[in-house]
mmCIF file of C-alpha atoms in Angstrom:
data_model
loop_
_atom_site.group_PDB
_atom_site.id
_atom_site.type_symbol
_atom_site.label_atom_id
_atom_site.label_comp_id
_atom_site.label_asym_id
_atom_site.label_seq_id
_atom_site.Cartn_x
_atom_site.Cartn_y
_atom_site.Cartn_z
ATOM 1 C CA MET P 587 -7.138 28.070 -47.837
ATOM 2 C CA ARG P 588 -10.910 27.722 -47.502
ATOM 3 C CA ASN P 589 -13.473 28.231 -44.913
ATOM 4 C CA LEU P 590 -15.166 25.133 -43.521
ATOM 5 C CA ALA P 591 -18.869 24.747 -43.525
ATOM 6 C CA LYS P 592 -20.986 24.323 -40.292
ATOM 7 C CA ASP P 593 -21.160 20.443 -40.962
ATOM 8 C CA GLU P 594 -17.463 20.096 -41.609
ATOM 9 C CA ILE P 595 -16.638 21.886 -38.529
ATOM 10 C CA ASP P 596 -19.266 19.653 -36.584
ATOM 11 C CA GLU P 597 -17.585 16.531 -38.013
ATOM 12 C CA ALA P 598 -13.989 17.591 -37.234
ATOM 13 C CA LEU P 599 -15.134 18.457 -33.519
ATOM 14 C CA VAL P 600 -16.637 14.888 -33.267
ATOM 15 C CA ARG P 601 -13.359 13.496 -34.718
ATOM 16 C CA GLN P 602 -11.001 15.213 -32.256
ATOM 17 C CA GLY P 603 -11.269 14.907 -28.677
ATOM 18 C CA VAL P 604 -8.617 17.292 -27.496
ATOM 19 C CA GLY P 605 -7.788 20.746 -27.972
ATOM 20 C CA VAL P 606 -5.942 23.838 -26.454
ATOM 21 C CA LEU P 607 -8.172 25.829 -24.186
ATOM 22 C CA ALA P 608 -6.977 29.445 -23.924
ATOM 23 C CA MET P 609 -8.017 31.749 -21.029
ATOM 24 C CA ALA P 610 -7.021 34.925 -19.525
ATOM 25 C CA GLU P 611 -5.894 35.148 -15.956
ATOM 26 C CA SER P 612 -6.025 38.693 -15.302
ATOM 27 C CA ASP P 613 -3.995 40.141 -18.059
ATOM 28 C CA GLN P 614 -1.841 37.135 -18.804
ATOM 29 C CA PRO P 615 -2.795 34.390 -21.237
ATOM 30 C CA TYR P 616 -2.899 30.819 -20.034
ATOM 31 C CA ALA P 617 -3.500 28.012 -22.436
ATOM 32 C CA ILE P 618 -3.843 24.129 -21.663
ATOM 33 C CA PRO P 619 -4.436 20.922 -23.619
ATOM 34 C CA MET P 620 -8.014 20.006 -22.608
ATOM 35 C CA SER P 621 -10.153 16.837 -23.591
ATOM 36 C CA PHE P 622 -13.783 17.660 -24.656
ATOM 37 C CA GLY P 623 -16.812 16.014 -25.654
ATOM 38 C CA TYR P 624 -18.945 17.571 -28.594
ATOM 39 C CA ASP P 625 -22.624 16.868 -29.501
ATOM 40 C CA SER P 626 -22.864 19.346 -32.443
ATOM 41 C CA GLU P 627 -24.176 21.996 -30.143
ATOM 42 C CA LYS P 628 -21.398 22.811 -27.672
ATOM 43 C CA PRO P 629 -17.847 21.525 -26.392
ATOM 44 C CA VAL P 630 -18.062 20.063 -22.747
ATOM 45 C CA PHE P 631 -15.016 19.761 -20.627
ATOM 46 C CA PRO P 632 -14.455 17.652 -17.754
ATOM 47 C CA MET P 633 -11.956 19.570 -15.700
ATOM 48 C CA GLN P 634 -9.929 18.402 -12.887
ATOM 49 C CA TRP P 635 -9.132 19.956 -9.659
ATOM 50 C CA GLY P 636 -6.543 18.099 -8.015
ATOM 51 C CA GLY P 637 -4.956 20.965 -6.009
ATOM 52 C CA GLY P 638 -7.951 22.709 -4.801
ATOM 53 C CA TYR P 639 -9.326 25.847 -5.793
ATOM 54 C CA GLU P 640 -6.169 28.001 -5.610
ATOM 55 C CA GLY P 641 -4.697 26.934 -8.766
ATOM 56 C CA ARG P 642 -4.216 28.797 -11.929
ATOM 57 C CA LYS P 643 -6.980 27.172 -13.813
ATOM 58 C CA ASN P 644 -9.592 28.039 -11.340
ATOM 59 C CA GLN P 645 -8.193 31.631 -10.964
ATOM 60 C CA ALA P 646 -8.405 32.287 -14.749
ATOM 61 C CA ILE P 647 -11.861 30.960 -15.142
ATOM 62 C CA GLU P 648 -13.306 32.880 -12.198
ATOM 63 C CA SER P 649 -11.489 36.279 -13.338
ATOM 64 C CA ASN P 650 -12.614 35.892 -16.916
ATOM 65 C CA PRO P 651 -15.054 33.231 -18.310
ATOM 66 C CA ASN P 652 -14.340 34.240 -21.989
ATOM 67 C CA VAL P 653 -12.024 31.481 -23.518
ATOM 68 C CA CYS P 654 -10.844 30.327 -26.943
ATOM 69 C CA LEU P 655 -10.655 26.533 -27.905
ATOM 70 C CA THR P 656 -8.625 25.666 -30.755
ATOM 71 C CA VAL P 657 -8.898 22.210 -32.278
ATOM 72 C CA TYR P 658 -6.713 21.168 -35.385
ATOM 73 C CA GLU P 659 -6.231 17.996 -37.127
ATOM 74 C CA GLN P 660 -4.095 16.791 -40.303
ATOM 75 C CA ASP P 661 -6.115 14.885 -42.782
ATOM 76 C CA ALA P 662 -5.960 11.054 -42.440
ATOM 77 C CA GLU P 663 -5.958 10.400 -46.072
ATOM 78 C CA ASP P 664 -3.803 13.319 -47.330
ATOM 79 C CA GLU P 665 -1.226 14.554 -44.843
ATOM 80 C CA SER P 666 -0.755 17.877 -46.773
ATOM 81 C CA ILE P 667 -4.271 18.957 -45.593
ATOM 82 C CA TRP P 668 -4.676 20.645 -42.346
ATOM 83 C CA ARG P 669 -7.779 21.851 -40.511
ATOM 84 C CA SER P 670 -8.110 24.159 -37.631
ATOM 85 C CA ILE P 671 -11.329 25.267 -35.664
ATOM 86 C CA ILE P 672 -11.278 28.282 -33.401
ATOM 87 C CA ILE P 673 -14.302 28.481 -31.073
ATOM 88 C CA THR P 674 -14.514 31.890 -28.604
ATOM 89 C CA GLY P 675 -17.120 32.198 -26.152
ATOM 90 C CA GLU P 676 -18.052 32.000 -22.505
ATOM 91 C CA LEU P 677 -17.279 29.052 -20.205
ATOM 92 C CA TYR P 678 -19.718 27.982 -17.790
ATOM 93 C CA GLU P 679 -20.337 25.252 -15.337
ATOM 94 C CA ILE P 680 -22.768 22.584 -16.362
ATOM 95 C CA PRO P 681 -25.891 22.558 -14.169
ATOM 96 C CA GLU P 682 -26.679 19.194 -12.478
ATOM 97 C CA LYS P 683 -29.715 18.578 -14.582
ATOM 98 C CA GLU P 684 -27.573 18.665 -17.758
ATOM 99 C CA GLU P 685 -24.675 16.555 -16.360
ATOM 100 C CA GLN P 686 -25.962 13.110 -17.721
ATOM 101 C CA GLN P 687 -26.200 14.664 -21.400
ATOM 102 C CA ALA P 688 -22.563 16.151 -20.641
ATOM 103 C CA TYR P 689 -21.211 12.809 -19.606
ATOM 104 C CA ALA P 690 -22.812 11.345 -22.816
ATOM 105 C CA SER P 691 -20.904 13.760 -25.011
ATOM 106 C CA ILE P 692 -17.711 13.344 -23.201
ATOM 107 C CA ALA P 693 -17.939 9.555 -23.413
ATOM 108 C CA SER P 694 -18.668 9.683 -27.314
ATOM 109 C CA ASN P 695 -15.448 11.464 -28.171
ATOM 110 C CA ALA P 696 -13.118 12.867 -25.659
ATOM 111 C CA GLU P 697 -9.636 11.794 -25.505
ATOM 112 C CA PHE P 698 -7.860 11.092 -22.256
ATOM 113 C CA PRO P 699 -4.452 9.673 -21.101
ATOM 114 C CA PRO P 700 -4.299 6.246 -19.752
ATOM 115 C CA ASP P 701 -3.366 7.645 -16.350
ATOM 116 C CA LEU P 702 -5.980 10.273 -15.163
ATOM 117 C CA GLY P 703 -3.760 11.241 -12.280
ATOM 118 C CA VAL P 704 -3.109 15.015 -11.793
ATOM 119 C CA TRP P 705 0.617 15.592 -11.244
ATOM 120 C CA GLY P 706 0.954 12.823 -8.772
ATOM 121 C CA ILE P 707 -2.170 13.514 -6.806
ATOM 122 C CA PRO P 708 -3.859 10.192 -6.006
ATOM 123 C CA PHE P 709 -7.185 9.791 -8.440
ATOM 124 C CA GLU P 710 -9.377 9.468 -5.370
ATOM 125 C CA ASN P 711 -8.225 13.284 -4.420
ATOM 126 C CA VAL P 712 -9.056 14.677 -7.773
ATOM 127 C CA GLU P 713 -12.696 16.557 -8.171
ATOM 128 C CA PHE P 714 -14.160 16.750 -11.664
ATOM 129 C CA ARG P 715 -16.265 19.643 -12.721
ATOM 130 C CA LEU P 716 -18.225 19.934 -15.815
ATOM 131 C CA PHE P 717 -17.994 23.015 -17.987
ATOM 132 C CA GLY P 718 -19.617 24.023 -21.382
ATOM 133 C CA LEU P 719 -18.671 26.373 -23.993
ATOM 134 C CA ASP P 720 -21.307 28.705 -25.531
ATOM 135 C CA LYS P 721 -20.140 29.184 -28.904
ATOM 136 C CA GLY P 722 -20.073 32.941 -29.319
ATOM 137 C CA ASP P 723 -17.929 32.537 -32.659
ATOM 138 C CA CYS P 724 -16.913 29.440 -34.366
ATOM 139 C CA THR P 725 -14.844 29.376 -37.636
ATOM 140 C CA GLY P 726 -12.912 26.511 -39.313
ATOM 141 C CA ARG P 727 -10.411 26.535 -42.133
ATOM 142 C CA GLU P 728 -8.694 23.995 -44.143
ATOM 143 C CA PHE P 729 -5.270 24.523 -45.591
ATOM 144 C CA SER P 730 -2.591 22.780 -47.652
ATOM 145 C CA THR P 731 0.881 23.421 -48.934
ATOM 146 C CA GLU P 732 0.215 21.548 -51.995
ATOM 147 C CA TYR P 733 -2.568 23.863 -53.271
ATOM 148 C CA GLU P 734 -1.488 26.549 -55.622
ATOM 149 C CA ARG P 735 -4.031 28.883 -54.252
ATOM 150 C CA TRP P 736 -7.210 28.916 -51.932
ATOM 151 C CA ASP P 737 -9.436 31.811 -51.479
ATOM 152 C CA ILE P 738 -11.200 32.430 -48.073
ATOM 153 C CA ASP P 739 -14.616 32.242 -49.603
ATOM 154 C CA GLY P 740 -13.997 28.548 -50.629
ATOM 155 C CA SER P 741 -13.281 28.885 -54.192
ATOM 156 C CA GLU P 742 -10.114 27.629 -55.513
#
């Protein structure tokens, strides 16, 4: 295993447009798959509210804005190599003056299913809110079953 350099982390986050966002609702973990945009500064999430603000996602965000985003990928050229990136930090709602840049980040690499409906709720009844993640800590690692030994510091 080896640590990824910042530029390798940025490249992986641009390649991938979906990860798992883990939140804490009171004392219970709550993790959901989440599309995101990335512009080498911060992940940006277009969150859907289809059931109002009484849902679990909203309750988790309001009770504790500290989250963890996990993004992982299998190497396209060598399937024995895997990478994972873990970002922990504080989730915050993007201010209106920054929305245009946030949408540009989302458009550049976020991944979405073909049907953006939320659990059978008509699309016109779904509200989108934009959230950013301040990267408090960001680490990335690469690993493979075919390597005899990798050290955390990057030497083989």
